[in-house]
Amino acid sequence: MDFSVAMCVYHKDDAQFFMEAINSITTHQTVKPSEIVIVVDGPIQGELEQTVSRLEAQRNLFTIIRLPKNVGHAGARQAGLNSTKHNLVAIMDADDISLPTRFEEQLKAYEVHPEAAVIGGQIEEFIGNIDNVVGSRIVPCNDSDIKSYLKARCPMNLVTVMFRKDYIEAAGGYQEWFCEEDYYLWIRLAQHSYTFSNLPKTLVKVRVGSEMYSRRGGWKYFKSEARLQHYMLKNGIISLPRYAYNVVGRFAVQVAMPNKLRGFIFQKLFRK
């Protein structure tokens, strides 16, 4: 079964980490992609540019899309999606590690559930060495549980997903929504009554910084999440009590809490 991989890279990405991510979806995979589309989101230089140029020469596998300026997450993701040749598209980030059987297992899942709009899985987060796992994000696996979870939190781990391009396009594709583009996409897929699935095992190891959890706060971040909750309320996805609960909880964690306490809360309550 043919499938594409879409990934983005920008000037702050590390060339070595990027190459490790590439190797994890090529050399180290039991089933290799038919094509890899890499969107270069704005100018890059130095070792990162050299690495991308080497890949660009391998035209049998890699398609490089160079954007003249940085357009951000949604625009870059959509540019990659527009350039893929196949209907099944896997998402990959520029510094994460896909486990060797990731694509094999997702393709097998699509053979069983060809109706699924998106099939994802679990992630483990690491700092430095890939074996230094500091947390994991566990999401529900079946469609009804995913759609219930969606009313409270983002139900998919974006960097693990493989989806049907035609369904994504029918739902409007990637659209700008500060820090919440993927959550917004899943909400719109649910509005189209499409089917979700997550595999119960870890598919991707995600590289994180020691301050990642602490940074998930501030007024701009909160306002973006609050607007998304209002979108769900307005469209009948959540009730008024659930809306109030979600917004108050996010305000407490993202605005009222000091950074160190926020990091502790994320690690203890939102990660395993």
mmCIF file of C-alpha atoms in Angstrom:
data_model
loop_
_atom_site.group_PDB
_atom_site.id
_atom_site.type_symbol
_atom_site.label_atom_id
_atom_site.label_comp_id
_atom_site.label_asym_id
_atom_site.label_seq_id
_atom_site.Cartn_x
_atom_site.Cartn_y
_atom_site.Cartn_z
ATOM 1 C CA MET A 1 0.000 0.000 0.000
ATOM 2 C CA ASP A 2 1.567 3.292 -1.104
ATOM 3 C CA PHE A 3 1.773 6.145 1.391
ATOM 4 C CA SER A 4 3.522 9.484 1.834
ATOM 5 C CA VAL A 5 5.257 11.048 4.804
ATOM 6 C CA ALA A 6 4.934 14.801 5.322
ATOM 7 C CA MET A 7 7.271 16.688 7.623
ATOM 8 C CA CYS A 8 8.414 20.264 8.185
ATOM 9 C CA VAL A 9 11.743 21.780 9.121
ATOM 10 C CA TYR A 10 12.705 25.347 10.012
ATOM 11 C CA HIS A 11 15.784 27.310 11.018
ATOM 12 C CA LYS A 12 15.686 26.388 14.714
ATOM 13 C CA ASP A 13 15.783 22.640 14.050
ATOM 14 C CA ASP A 14 18.981 20.733 14.785
ATOM 15 C CA ALA A 15 20.597 19.096 11.735
ATOM 16 C CA GLN A 16 21.691 15.976 13.627
ATOM 17 C CA PHE A 17 18.274 15.461 15.210
ATOM 18 C CA PHE A 18 16.656 16.024 11.815
ATOM 19 C CA MET A 19 18.816 13.332 10.218
ATOM 20 C CA GLU A 20 18.011 10.930 13.060
ATOM 21 C CA ALA A 21 14.317 11.567 12.402
ATOM 22 C CA ILE A 22 14.834 10.889 8.670
ATOM 23 C CA ASN A 23 16.686 7.641 9.370
ATOM 24 C CA SER A 24 13.885 6.503 11.655
ATOM 25 C CA ILE A 25 11.354 6.690 8.803
ATOM 26 C CA THR A 26 13.631 5.270 6.100
ATOM 27 C CA THR A 27 16.555 2.993 6.967
ATOM 28 C CA HIS A 28 15.080 1.748 10.233
ATOM 29 C CA GLN A 29 11.471 1.101 9.137
ATOM 30 C CA THR A 30 10.175 -2.395 8.384
ATOM 31 C CA VAL A 31 7.870 -0.825 5.765
ATOM 32 C CA LYS A 32 9.272 2.218 4.009
ATOM 33 C CA PRO A 33 7.280 5.176 2.625
ATOM 34 C CA SER A 34 6.703 5.658 -1.080
ATOM 35 C CA GLU A 35 7.689 9.321 -0.830
ATOM 36 C CA ILE A 36 8.749 11.854 1.791
ATOM 37 C CA VAL A 37 7.690 15.469 1.369
ATOM 38 C CA ILE A 38 9.741 17.933 3.410
ATOM 39 C CA VAL A 39 8.551 21.516 3.731
ATOM 40 C CA VAL A 40 11.340 23.963 4.537
ATOM 41 C CA ASP A 41 9.431 26.641 6.400
ATOM 42 C CA GLY A 42 11.478 29.729 5.588
ATOM 43 C CA PRO A 43 15.238 30.235 5.043
ATOM 44 C CA ILE A 44 17.696 27.829 6.659
ATOM 45 C CA GLN A 45 21.482 27.897 6.777
ATOM 46 C CA GLY A 46 24.598 25.977 7.713
ATOM 47 C CA GLU A 47 24.528 22.263 8.481
ATOM 48 C CA LEU A 48 20.751 22.096 8.309
ATOM 49 C CA GLU A 49 20.756 23.530 4.781
ATOM 50 C CA GLN A 50 23.501 21.096 3.754
ATOM 51 C CA THR A 51 21.485 18.174 5.099
ATOM 52 C CA VAL A 52 18.323 19.239 3.265
ATOM 53 C CA SER A 53 20.297 19.762 0.043
ATOM 54 C CA ARG A 54 21.683 16.218 0.241
ATOM 55 C CA LEU A 55 18.171 14.852 0.600
ATOM 56 C CA GLU A 56 16.958 17.088 -2.226
ATOM 57 C CA ALA A 57 19.320 15.285 -4.584
ATOM 58 C CA GLN A 58 17.534 11.973 -3.841
ATOM 59 C CA ARG A 59 14.571 12.784 -6.048
ATOM 60 C CA ASN A 60 13.354 9.203 -6.162
ATOM 61 C CA LEU A 61 12.215 9.454 -2.528
ATOM 62 C CA PHE A 62 12.353 13.070 -1.326
ATOM 63 C CA THR A 63 10.368 16.072 -2.501
ATOM 64 C CA ILE A 64 11.572 19.346 -0.977
ATOM 65 C CA ILE A 65 9.190 22.301 -0.819
ATOM 66 C CA ARG A 66 10.951 25.552 0.052
ATOM 67 C CA LEU A 67 8.794 28.374 1.394
ATOM 68 C CA PRO A 68 10.370 31.840 0.969
ATOM 69 C CA LYS A 69 9.351 32.883 4.497
ATOM 70 C CA ASN A 70 8.273 31.183 7.688
ATOM 71 C CA VAL A 71 4.502 30.665 7.605
ATOM 72 C CA GLY A 72 4.108 28.646 10.782
ATOM 73 C CA HIS A 73 2.700 25.270 11.694
ATOM 74 C CA ALA A 74 -0.617 25.231 9.823
ATOM 75 C CA GLY A 75 0.640 26.790 6.599
ATOM 76 C CA ALA A 76 3.679 24.540 6.408
ATOM 77 C CA ARG A 77 1.680 21.400 7.186
ATOM 78 C CA GLN A 78 -0.875 22.292 4.517
ATOM 79 C CA ALA A 79 1.856 22.982 1.965
ATOM 80 C CA GLY A 80 3.237 19.520 2.604
ATOM 81 C CA LEU A 81 -0.175 17.905 2.366
ATOM 82 C CA ASN A 82 -0.862 19.667 -0.939
ATOM 83 C CA SER A 83 2.323 18.197 -2.401
ATOM 84 C CA THR A 84 1.845 14.549 -1.417
ATOM 85 C CA LYS A 85 1.023 12.062 -4.182
ATOM 86 C CA HIS A 86 -0.753 9.420 -2.138
ATOM 87 C CA ASN A 87 -4.008 9.444 -0.196
ATOM 88 C CA LEU A 88 -2.496 7.907 2.915
ATOM 89 C CA VAL A 89 -0.197 10.443 4.580
ATOM 90 C CA ALA A 90 1.850 10.003 7.755
ATOM 91 C CA ILE A 91 2.956 13.010 9.807
ATOM 92 C CA MET A 92 6.498 13.237 11.152
ATOM 93 C CA ASP A 93 8.351 15.944 13.074
ATOM 94 C CA ALA A 94 11.938 16.980 12.425
ATOM 95 C CA ASP A 95 13.414 15.859 15.742
ATOM 96 C CA ASP A 96 11.358 12.824 16.792
ATOM 97 C CA ILE A 97 12.054 9.108 16.350
ATOM 98 C CA SER A 98 9.506 6.773 14.762
ATOM 99 C CA LEU A 99 9.804 3.235 16.076
ATOM 100 C CA PRO A 100 10.752 0.632 13.440
ATOM 101 C CA THR A 101 7.320 -0.986 13.011
ATOM 102 C CA ARG A 102 5.295 2.239 13.084
ATOM 103 C CA PHE A 103 4.227 2.291 9.440
ATOM 104 C CA GLU A 104 3.813 -1.470 9.206
ATOM 105 C CA GLU A 105 1.378 -1.441 12.103
ATOM 106 C CA GLN A 106 -0.570 1.555 10.822
ATOM 107 C CA LEU A 107 -0.959 0.027 7.366
ATOM 108 C CA LYS A 108 -2.210 -3.211 8.934
ATOM 109 C CA ALA A 109 -4.699 -1.161 10.937
ATOM 110 C CA TYR A 110 -5.938 0.497 7.743
ATOM 111 C CA GLU A 111 -6.487 -2.933 6.185
ATOM 112 C CA VAL A 112 -8.829 -3.723 9.076
ATOM 113 C CA HIS A 113 -10.383 -0.232 9.290
ATOM 114 C CA PRO A 114 -10.244 1.325 5.808
ATOM 115 C CA GLU A 115 -13.003 3.741 6.850
ATOM 116 C CA ALA A 116 -10.795 5.448 9.457
ATOM 117 C CA ALA A 117 -9.967 9.075 8.745
ATOM 118 C CA VAL A 118 -6.936 8.986 11.009
ATOM 119 C CA ILE A 119 -4.994 6.310 12.872
ATOM 120 C CA GLY A 120 -2.496 7.368 15.523
ATOM 121 C CA GLY A 121 -0.833 5.892 18.574
ATOM 122 C CA GLN A 122 0.930 6.597 21.835
ATOM 123 C CA ILE A 123 4.124 8.589 22.416
ATOM 124 C CA GLU A 124 6.989 8.480 24.876
ATOM 125 C CA GLU A 125 8.860 11.705 25.615
ATOM 126 C CA PHE A 126 12.614 11.733 26.167
ATOM 127 C CA ILE A 127 15.353 14.212 27.008
ATOM 128 C CA GLY A 128 18.823 13.761 25.493
ATOM 129 C CA ASN A 129 19.258 10.013 25.073
ATOM 130 C CA ILE A 130 16.303 8.184 23.524
ATOM 131 C CA ASP A 131 16.257 5.789 26.488
ATOM 132 C CA ASN A 132 15.903 8.659 28.970
ATOM 133 C CA VAL A 133 12.101 8.577 28.906
ATOM 134 C CA VAL A 134 10.578 11.273 31.117
ATOM 135 C CA GLY A 135 6.920 10.783 30.297
ATOM 136 C CA SER A 136 4.343 9.344 27.962
ATOM 137 C CA ARG A 137 1.078 10.649 26.559
ATOM 138 C CA ILE A 138 -1.610 7.986 26.510
ATOM 139 C CA VAL A 139 -4.702 8.641 24.417
ATOM 140 C CA PRO A 140 -7.826 6.470 23.994
ATOM 141 C CA CYS A 141 -7.968 3.935 21.187
ATOM 142 C CA ASN A 142 -11.525 3.442 19.927
ATOM 143 C CA ASP A 143 -13.648 5.976 18.083
ATOM 144 C CA SER A 144 -16.271 6.611 20.767
ATOM 145 C CA ASP A 145 -13.683 7.054 23.528
ATOM 146 C CA ILE A 146 -11.604 9.364 21.315
ATOM 147 C CA LYS A 147 -14.611 11.565 20.573
ATOM 148 C CA SER A 148 -15.510 11.696 24.264
ATOM 149 C CA TYR A 149 -11.913 12.595 25.195
ATOM 150 C CA LEU A 150 -11.950 15.302 22.505
ATOM 151 C CA LYS A 151 -14.469 17.247 24.609
ATOM 152 C CA ALA A 152 -11.781 17.775 27.242
ATOM 153 C CA ARG A 153 -8.385 17.490 25.566
ATOM 154 C CA CYS A 154 -6.690 16.878 22.226
ATOM 155 C CA PRO A 155 -7.361 13.175 21.519
ATOM 156 C CA MET A 156 -4.567 12.395 19.049
ATOM 157 C CA ASN A 157 -0.784 12.557 19.230
ATOM 158 C CA LEU A 158 -0.140 14.483 16.021
ATOM 159 C CA VAL A 159 3.355 13.143 15.351
ATOM 160 C CA THR A 160 2.026 9.568 15.319
ATOM 161 C CA VAL A 161 -0.863 9.956 12.902
ATOM 162 C CA MET A 162 -1.439 8.501 9.472
ATOM 163 C CA PHE A 163 -4.542 9.888 7.802
ATOM 164 C CA ARG A 164 -6.623 9.846 4.650
ATOM 165 C CA LYS A 165 -5.845 12.975 2.679
ATOM 166 C CA ASP A 166 -9.304 13.112 1.076
ATOM 167 C CA TYR A 167 -11.000 13.236 4.484
ATOM 168 C CA ILE A 168 -8.610 15.907 5.763
ATOM 169 C CA GLU A 169 -9.296 18.035 2.690
ATOM 170 C CA ALA A 170 -13.068 17.556 3.060
ATOM 171 C CA ALA A 171 -12.799 18.922 6.608
ATOM 172 C CA GLY A 172 -10.941 22.013 5.386
ATOM 173 C CA GLY A 173 -7.331 20.928 5.871
ATOM 174 C CA TYR A 174 -4.904 22.610 8.234
ATOM 175 C CA GLN A 175 -6.093 26.031 9.350
ATOM 176 C CA GLU A 176 -4.429 28.647 11.535
ATOM 177 C CA TRP A 177 -5.225 28.450 15.239
ATOM 178 C CA PHE A 178 -2.391 29.432 17.563
ATOM 179 C CA CYS A 179 -0.821 26.272 19.037
ATOM 180 C CA GLU A 180 -4.054 24.324 18.443
ATOM 181 C CA GLU A 181 -4.101 23.638 14.688
ATOM 182 C CA ASP A 182 -4.140 19.878 15.140
ATOM 183 C CA TYR A 183 -6.836 19.899 17.868
ATOM 184 C CA TYR A 184 -8.968 22.147 15.655
ATOM 185 C CA LEU A 185 -8.527 19.696 12.769
ATOM 186 C CA TRP A 186 -9.653 16.712 14.864
ATOM 187 C CA ILE A 187 -12.708 18.666 16.014
ATOM 188 C CA ARG A 188 -13.691 19.369 12.413
ATOM 189 C CA LEU A 189 -13.186 15.721 11.452
ATOM 190 C CA ALA A 190 -15.507 14.771 14.312
ATOM 191 C CA GLN A 191 -18.068 17.270 13.009
ATOM 192 C CA HIS A 192 -17.966 15.361 9.705
ATOM 193 C CA SER A 193 -18.646 12.137 11.646
ATOM 194 C CA TYR A 194 -15.384 10.580 10.494
ATOM 195 C CA THR A 195 -13.876 7.651 12.376
ATOM 196 C CA PHE A 196 -10.785 7.891 14.611
ATOM 197 C CA SER A 197 -8.480 5.185 15.885
ATOM 198 C CA ASN A 198 -5.350 5.002 18.024
ATOM 199 C CA LEU A 199 -3.096 1.983 18.395
ATOM 200 C CA PRO A 200 -2.421 1.051 22.032
ATOM 201 C CA LYS A 201 1.360 0.986 21.700
ATOM 202 C CA THR A 202 4.056 3.625 21.383
ATOM 203 C CA LEU A 203 4.712 4.566 17.756
ATOM 204 C CA VAL A 204 6.982 7.600 18.191
ATOM 205 C CA LYS A 205 9.510 8.788 20.735
ATOM 206 C CA VAL A 206 9.293 12.560 21.073
ATOM 207 C CA ARG A 207 12.289 14.717 21.931
ATOM 208 C CA VAL A 208 11.419 17.333 24.554
ATOM 209 C CA GLY A 209 13.264 20.023 26.452
ATOM 210 C CA SER A 210 13.406 20.120 30.224
ATOM 211 C CA GLU A 211 11.279 23.297 30.253
ATOM 212 C CA MET A 212 8.645 22.154 27.760
ATOM 213 C CA TYR A 213 5.833 21.654 30.251
ATOM 214 C CA SER A 214 6.509 24.946 31.995
ATOM 215 C CA ARG A 215 6.206 26.901 28.761
ATOM 216 C CA ARG A 216 2.654 25.719 28.093
ATOM 217 C CA GLY A 217 1.074 28.784 29.544
ATOM 218 C CA GLY A 218 0.556 32.512 29.309
ATOM 219 C CA TRP A 219 -2.340 34.680 28.167
ATOM 220 C CA LYS A 220 -1.875 34.071 24.436
ATOM 221 C CA TYR A 221 -1.860 30.310 24.891
ATOM 222 C CA PHE A 222 -4.887 30.459 27.196
ATOM 223 C CA LYS A 223 -6.897 32.719 24.890
ATOM 224 C CA SER A 224 -6.290 30.368 21.971
ATOM 225 C CA GLU A 225 -7.514 27.379 23.970
ATOM 226 C CA ALA A 226 -10.490 29.325 25.344
ATOM 227 C CA ARG A 227 -11.546 30.290 21.808
ATOM 228 C CA LEU A 228 -11.391 26.641 20.788
ATOM 229 C CA GLN A 229 -13.571 25.671 23.733
ATOM 230 C CA HIS A 230 -16.041 28.369 22.666
ATOM 231 C CA TYR A 231 -16.023 26.932 19.138
ATOM 232 C CA MET A 232 -16.995 23.533 20.540
ATOM 233 C CA LEU A 233 -19.720 25.103 22.684
ATOM 234 C CA LYS A 234 -21.141 27.096 19.774
ATOM 235 C CA ASN A 235 -21.219 24.000 17.572
ATOM 236 C CA GLY A 236 -22.893 21.776 20.142
ATOM 237 C CA ILE A 237 -19.878 19.552 20.784
ATOM 238 C CA ILE A 238 -19.712 20.390 24.490
ATOM 239 C CA SER A 239 -22.284 21.604 27.007
ATOM 240 C CA LEU A 240 -22.148 24.904 28.889
ATOM 241 C CA PRO A 241 -21.040 23.191 32.149
ATOM 242 C CA ARG A 242 -18.268 21.354 30.297
ATOM 243 C CA TYR A 243 -17.219 24.605 28.602
ATOM 244 C CA ALA A 244 -17.018 26.395 31.962
ATOM 245 C CA TYR A 245 -15.076 23.528 33.522
ATOM 246 C CA ASN A 246 -12.608 23.386 30.619
ATOM 247 C CA VAL A 247 -11.991 27.143 30.535
ATOM 248 C CA VAL A 248 -11.645 27.582 34.304
ATOM 249 C CA GLY A 249 -9.275 24.624 34.504
ATOM 250 C CA ARG A 250 -7.128 25.972 31.700
ATOM 251 C CA PHE A 251 -7.018 29.423 33.262
ATOM 252 C CA ALA A 252 -5.854 27.940 36.551
ATOM 253 C CA VAL A 253 -3.057 25.944 34.919
ATOM 254 C CA GLN A 254 -1.996 28.243 32.082
ATOM 255 C CA VAL A 255 -2.341 31.697 33.633
ATOM 256 C CA ALA A 256 -2.652 31.558 37.423
ATOM 257 C CA MET A 257 0.093 29.012 38.116
ATOM 258 C CA PRO A 258 3.819 29.817 38.260
ATOM 259 C CA ASN A 259 5.879 28.104 35.558
ATOM 260 C CA LYS A 260 7.511 25.548 37.853
ATOM 261 C CA LEU A 261 4.202 24.472 39.344
ATOM 262 C CA ARG A 262 2.658 24.252 35.878
ATOM 263 C CA GLY A 263 5.462 21.948 34.794
ATOM 264 C CA PHE A 264 4.900 19.758 37.843
ATOM 265 C CA ILE A 265 1.156 19.572 37.158
ATOM 266 C CA PHE A 266 1.685 18.601 33.515
ATOM 267 C CA GLN A 267 4.117 15.866 34.446
ATOM 268 C CA LYS A 268 2.034 14.422 37.281
ATOM 269 C CA LEU A 269 -1.503 14.757 35.901
ATOM 270 C CA PHE A 270 -1.248 14.930 32.115
ATOM 271 C CA ARG A 271 1.649 12.538 31.562
ATOM 272 C CA LYS A 272 2.500 9.034 32.786
#
